[in-house]
PDB file of C-alpha atoms and ligand atoms in Angstrom:
ATOM      1  CA  MET A  33      94.094 -15.803  22.814  1.00 57.00           C
ATOM      2  CA  ASN A  34      91.023 -14.633  20.699  1.00 80.00           C
ATOM      3  CA  ASP A  35      87.748 -13.376  21.944  1.00 94.00           C
ATOM      4  CA  CYS A  36      85.660 -16.007  19.865  1.00 98.00           C
ATOM      5  CA  LEU A  37      82.673 -17.343  21.769  1.00 98.00           C
ATOM      6  CA  PHE A  38      82.865 -20.752  20.194  1.00 98.00           C
ATOM      7  CA  CYS A  39      86.699 -21.072  20.920  1.00 98.00           C
ATOM      8  CA  ALA A  40      85.724 -20.399  24.563  1.00 98.00           C
ATOM      9  CA  ILE A  41      83.084 -22.907  24.426  1.00 98.00           C
ATOM     10  CA  ILE A  42      85.347 -25.524  23.148  1.00 98.00           C
ATOM     11  CA  ASN A  43      88.061 -24.734  25.640  1.00 97.00           C
ATOM     12  CA  GLY A  44      85.359 -25.000  28.336  1.00 97.00           C
ATOM     13  CA  ASP A  45      85.651 -21.357  29.424  1.00 97.00           C
ATOM     14  CA  ILE A  46      82.032 -21.007  28.743  1.00 98.00           C
ATOM     15  CA  PRO A  47      79.658 -23.915  29.597  1.00 98.00           C
ATOM     16  CA  SER A  48      77.693 -25.572  27.030  1.00 98.00           C
ATOM     17  CA  THR A  49      75.652 -28.685  26.654  1.00 98.00           C
ATOM     18  CA  LYS A  50      77.812 -31.029  24.907  1.00 98.00           C
ATOM     19  CA  VAL A  51      76.432 -33.710  22.847  1.00 98.00           C
ATOM     20  CA  TYR A  52      79.552 -35.119  20.805  1.00 98.00           C
ATOM     21  CA  GLU A  53      83.198 -34.410  20.589  1.00 98.00           C
ATOM     22  CA  ASN A  54      86.400 -35.975  18.767  1.00 98.00           C
ATOM     23  CA  GLU A  55      89.616 -34.834  17.912  1.00 98.00           C
ATOM     24  CA  LYS A  56      88.512 -32.243  15.377  1.00 98.00           C
ATOM     25  CA  VAL A  57      84.973 -31.690  16.366  1.00 98.00           C
ATOM     26  CA  PHE A  58      82.794 -30.279  19.186  1.00 98.00           C
ATOM     27  CA  ALA A  59      78.829 -30.287  19.107  1.00 99.00           C
ATOM     28  CA  PHE A  60      76.606 -28.749  21.681  1.00 98.00           C
ATOM     29  CA  ARG A  61      73.083 -27.589  21.994  1.00 98.00           C
ATOM     30  CA  ASP A  62      72.107 -24.238  20.790  1.00 98.00           C
ATOM     31  CA  ILE A  63      71.046 -21.930  23.456  1.00 98.00           C
ATOM     32  CA  ASN A  64      68.150 -20.503  21.754  1.00 98.00           C
ATOM     33  CA  PRO A  65      66.773 -23.543  19.900  1.00 98.00           C
ATOM     34  CA  GLN A  66      64.806 -23.000  16.813  1.00 97.00           C
ATOM     35  CA  ALA A  67      63.306 -26.663  16.587  1.00 97.00           C
ATOM     36  CA  PRO A  68      63.095 -29.476  19.154  1.00 98.00           C
ATOM     37  CA  THR A  69      66.691 -30.709  18.402  1.00 98.00           C
ATOM     38  CA  HIS A  70      68.921 -27.824  17.594  1.00 98.00           C
ATOM     39  CA  ILE A  71      72.587 -28.677  17.675  1.00 98.00           C
ATOM     40  CA  LEU A  72      75.730 -26.673  16.745  1.00 99.00           C
ATOM     41  CA  VAL A  73      78.728 -28.644  15.249  1.00 99.00           C
ATOM     42  CA  VAL A  74      82.055 -26.710  15.100  1.00 98.00           C
ATOM     43  CA  PRO A  75      85.473 -27.535  14.275  1.00 98.00           C
ATOM     44  CA  ARG A  76      88.013 -27.042  17.303  1.00 98.00           C
ATOM     45  CA  GLU A  77      90.126 -25.254  14.633  1.00 98.00           C
ATOM     46  CA  HIS A  78      89.193 -21.456  14.584  1.00 98.00           C
ATOM     47  CA  ILE A  79      87.728 -20.956  10.980  1.00 98.00           C
ATOM     48  CA  GLU A  80      85.501 -17.978  10.296  1.00 98.00           C
ATOM     49  CA  SER A  81      82.966 -19.619   7.951  1.00 98.00           C
ATOM     50  CA  VAL A  82      82.503 -21.853   5.002  1.00 98.00           C
ATOM     51  CA  ASP A  83      83.667 -19.011   2.661  1.00 98.00           C
ATOM     52  CA  ALA A  84      87.273 -19.389   4.494  1.00 98.00           C
ATOM     53  CA  LEU A  85      87.587 -22.952   3.765  1.00 98.00           C
ATOM     54  CA  ASN A  86      90.669 -23.916   1.822  1.00 98.00           C
ATOM     55  CA  ALA A  87      92.734 -27.023   1.147  1.00 97.00           C
ATOM     56  CA  GLN A  88      94.684 -26.434   4.447  1.00 97.00           C
ATOM     57  CA  ASN A  89      91.763 -26.340   6.927  1.00 98.00           C
ATOM     58  CA  GLY A  90      89.299 -28.376   4.807  1.00 98.00           C
ATOM     59  CA  GLU A  91      89.881 -31.498   6.927  1.00 98.00           C
ATOM     60  CA  SER A  92      88.310 -29.678   9.715  1.00 98.00           C
ATOM     61  CA  ALA A  93      85.149 -29.053   7.961  1.00 98.00           C
ATOM     62  CA  LEU A  94      84.955 -32.555   6.592  1.00 98.00           C
ATOM     63  CA  SER A  95      85.226 -33.954  10.126  1.00 98.00           C
ATOM     64  CA  CYS A  96      82.236 -31.812  10.992  1.00 98.00           C
ATOM     65  CA  LEU A  97      80.241 -33.132   8.068  1.00 98.00           C
ATOM     66  CA  LEU A  98      81.126 -36.836   8.938  1.00 98.00           C
ATOM     67  CA  ALA A  99      80.097 -36.189  12.618  1.00 98.00           C
ATOM     68  CA  ILE A 100      76.552 -35.025  11.525  1.00 98.00           C
ATOM     69  CA  PRO A 101      75.184 -38.459  10.593  1.00 98.00           C
ATOM     70  CA  GLU A 102      76.525 -40.003  13.792  1.00 98.00           C
ATOM     71  CA  ILE A 103      74.945 -37.022  15.958  1.00 98.00           C
ATOM     72  CA  ALA A 104      71.769 -37.270  13.918  1.00 98.00           C
ATOM     73  CA  LYS A 105      71.504 -41.117  14.850  1.00 98.00           C
ATOM     74  CA  ALA A 106      72.466 -40.534  18.249  1.00 98.00           C
ATOM     75  CA  GLU A 107      69.513 -37.766  18.547  1.00 98.00           C
ATOM     76  CA  GLY A 108      67.010 -40.182  17.073  1.00 98.00           C
ATOM     77  CA  LEU A 109      66.389 -37.865  13.965  1.00 98.00           C
ATOM     78  CA  THR A 110      65.347 -40.785  11.942  1.00 97.00           C
ATOM     79  CA  GLY A 111      62.706 -38.797   9.980  1.00 97.00           C
ATOM     80  CA  GLY A 112      65.360 -36.466   8.514  1.00 98.00           C
ATOM     81  CA  TYR A 113      66.821 -33.086   9.700  1.00 98.00           C
ATOM     82  CA  ARG A 114      68.246 -29.838   8.152  1.00 98.00           C
ATOM     83  CA  VAL A 115      71.884 -28.827   8.083  1.00 98.00           C
ATOM     84  CA  ILE A 116      72.574 -25.059   7.851  1.00 98.00           C
ATOM     85  CA  SER A 117      75.698 -23.016   7.784  1.00 98.00           C
ATOM     86  CA  ASN A 118      75.211 -19.150   7.776  1.00 98.00           C
ATOM     87  CA  ILE A 119      77.796 -16.997   6.144  1.00 98.00           C
ATOM     88  CA  GLY A 120      78.657 -13.317   6.802  1.00 98.00           C
ATOM     89  CA  GLU A 121      76.337 -10.467   7.202  1.00 98.00           C
ATOM     90  CA  ASP A 122      73.821 -11.348   4.373  1.00 98.00           C
ATOM     91  CA  GLY A 123      73.848 -14.780   5.393  1.00 98.00           C
ATOM     92  CA  GLY A 124      72.993 -13.973   8.978  1.00 97.00           C
ATOM     93  CA  GLN A 125      76.101 -15.179  10.711  1.00 98.00           C
ATOM     94  CA  THR A 126      76.410 -13.875  14.070  1.00 98.00           C
ATOM     95  CA  VAL A 127      79.059 -16.008  15.667  1.00 98.00           C
ATOM     96  CA  LYS A 128      82.239 -15.982  13.321  1.00 98.00           C
ATOM     97  CA  HIS A 129      83.499 -19.454  13.976  1.00 98.00           C
ATOM     98  CA  LEU A 130      82.427 -21.997  11.285  1.00 98.00           C
ATOM     99  CA  HIS A 131      79.490 -24.020  12.456  1.00 98.00           C
ATOM    100  CA  PHE A 132      76.616 -26.366  11.190  1.00 98.00           C
ATOM    101  CA  HIS A 133      73.262 -26.238  12.647  1.00 98.00           C
ATOM    102  CA  ILE A 134      71.602 -29.623  12.860  1.00 98.00           C
ATOM    103  CA  LEU A 135      67.631 -28.768  13.213  1.00 98.00           C
ATOM    104  CA  GLY A 136      65.136 -31.414  13.521  1.00 98.00           C
ATOM    105  CA  GLY A 137      62.780 -33.261  15.698  1.00 98.00           C
ATOM    106  CA  LYS A 138      59.791 -32.100  13.754  1.00 97.00           C
ATOM    107  CA  LYS A 139      58.454 -31.499  10.213  1.00 97.00           C
ATOM    108  CA  LEU A 140      60.452 -28.224   9.368  1.00 97.00           C
ATOM    109  CA  SER A 141      59.157 -25.434   7.430  1.00 95.00           C
ATOM    110  CA  GLU A 142      59.722 -25.552   3.713  1.00 94.00           C
ATOM    111  CA  SER A 143      61.119 -22.043   3.627  1.00 93.00           C
ATOM    112  CA  MET A 144      64.762 -21.557   2.885  1.00 88.00           C
ATOM    113  CA  ASN A 145      64.885 -17.792   3.392  1.00 89.00           C
TER     114      ASN A 145
HETATM  115  P1  5GP B 239      74.545 -18.093  13.518  1.00 92.34           P
HETATM  116  O1  5GP B 239      73.608 -17.012  13.656  1.00 92.34           O
HETATM  117  O2  5GP B 239      76.052 -17.429  13.636  1.00 92.34           O
HETATM  118  O3  5GP B 239      74.357 -19.004  12.470  1.00 92.34           O
HETATM  119  O4  5GP B 239      74.378 -18.996  14.910  1.00 92.34           O
HETATM  120  C1  5GP B 239      75.006 -18.680  16.085  1.00 92.34           C
HETATM  121  C2  5GP B 239      74.018 -19.536  16.996  1.00 92.34           C
HETATM  122  O5  5GP B 239      74.688 -19.554  18.175  1.00 92.34           O
HETATM  123  C3  5GP B 239      72.745 -19.002  17.457  1.00 92.34           C
HETATM  124  O6  5GP B 239      71.646 -19.890  16.879  1.00 92.34           O
HETATM  125  C4  5GP B 239      72.491 -18.848  18.769  1.00 92.34           C
HETATM  126  O7  5GP B 239      71.465 -19.199  19.536  1.00 92.34           O
HETATM  127  C5  5GP B 239      73.871 -19.719  19.228  1.00 92.34           C
HETATM  128  N1  5GP B 239      74.503 -19.195  20.420  1.00 92.34           N
HETATM  129  C6  5GP B 239      74.899 -17.919  20.666  1.00 92.34           C
HETATM  130  N2  5GP B 239      75.444 -17.800  22.112  1.00 92.34           N
HETATM  131  C7  5GP B 239      75.457 -19.010  22.497  1.00 92.34           C
HETATM  132  C8  5GP B 239      75.885 -19.550  23.644  1.00 92.34           C
HETATM  133  O8  5GP B 239      76.578 -18.892  24.553  1.00 92.34           O
HETATM  134  N3  5GP B 239      75.784 -20.817  23.918  1.00 92.34           N
HETATM  135  C9  5GP B 239      75.336 -21.709  23.141  1.00 92.34           C
HETATM  136  N4  5GP B 239      75.079 -23.115  23.199  1.00 92.34           N
HETATM  137  N5  5GP B 239      74.709 -21.263  21.770  1.00 92.34           N
HETATM  138  C10 5GP B 239      74.763 -20.102  21.524  1.00 92.34           C
HETATM  139 ZN1   ZN B 240      86.691 -19.513  17.168  1.00 92.34          ZN
END
């Protein structure tokens, strides 16, 4: 057991609006959307962030990345979209379980910071 919010969502202990899942990946809508489409793509395996990736757990991250174009297509993001992964304090990471934000559904701001 751990007290990770996203592990609890993946396990179904906390409800979410699921948009995609496979053996290694779970994706659901962000509770506080920053764009018309805002989806979080997370590995089922608990990995803290991109900074914790290594040869042993990298397959989970790759599976997330491979799911992203499938999800984007299903969501109709034909004009493009943005993928973000926040890391640590300075990166603004609030949930310490690796996740990729998919943001789209409008022309996004050019600002990266
Ligand atoms: P971070 O700031 O760590 O990159 O992103 C965490 C994201 O998780 C935020 O965009 C936040 O809105 C989202 N979030 C936090 N708690 C919940 C929750 O209980 N359910 C869902 N669906 N999203 C959440
Ligand atoms: Zn977790």
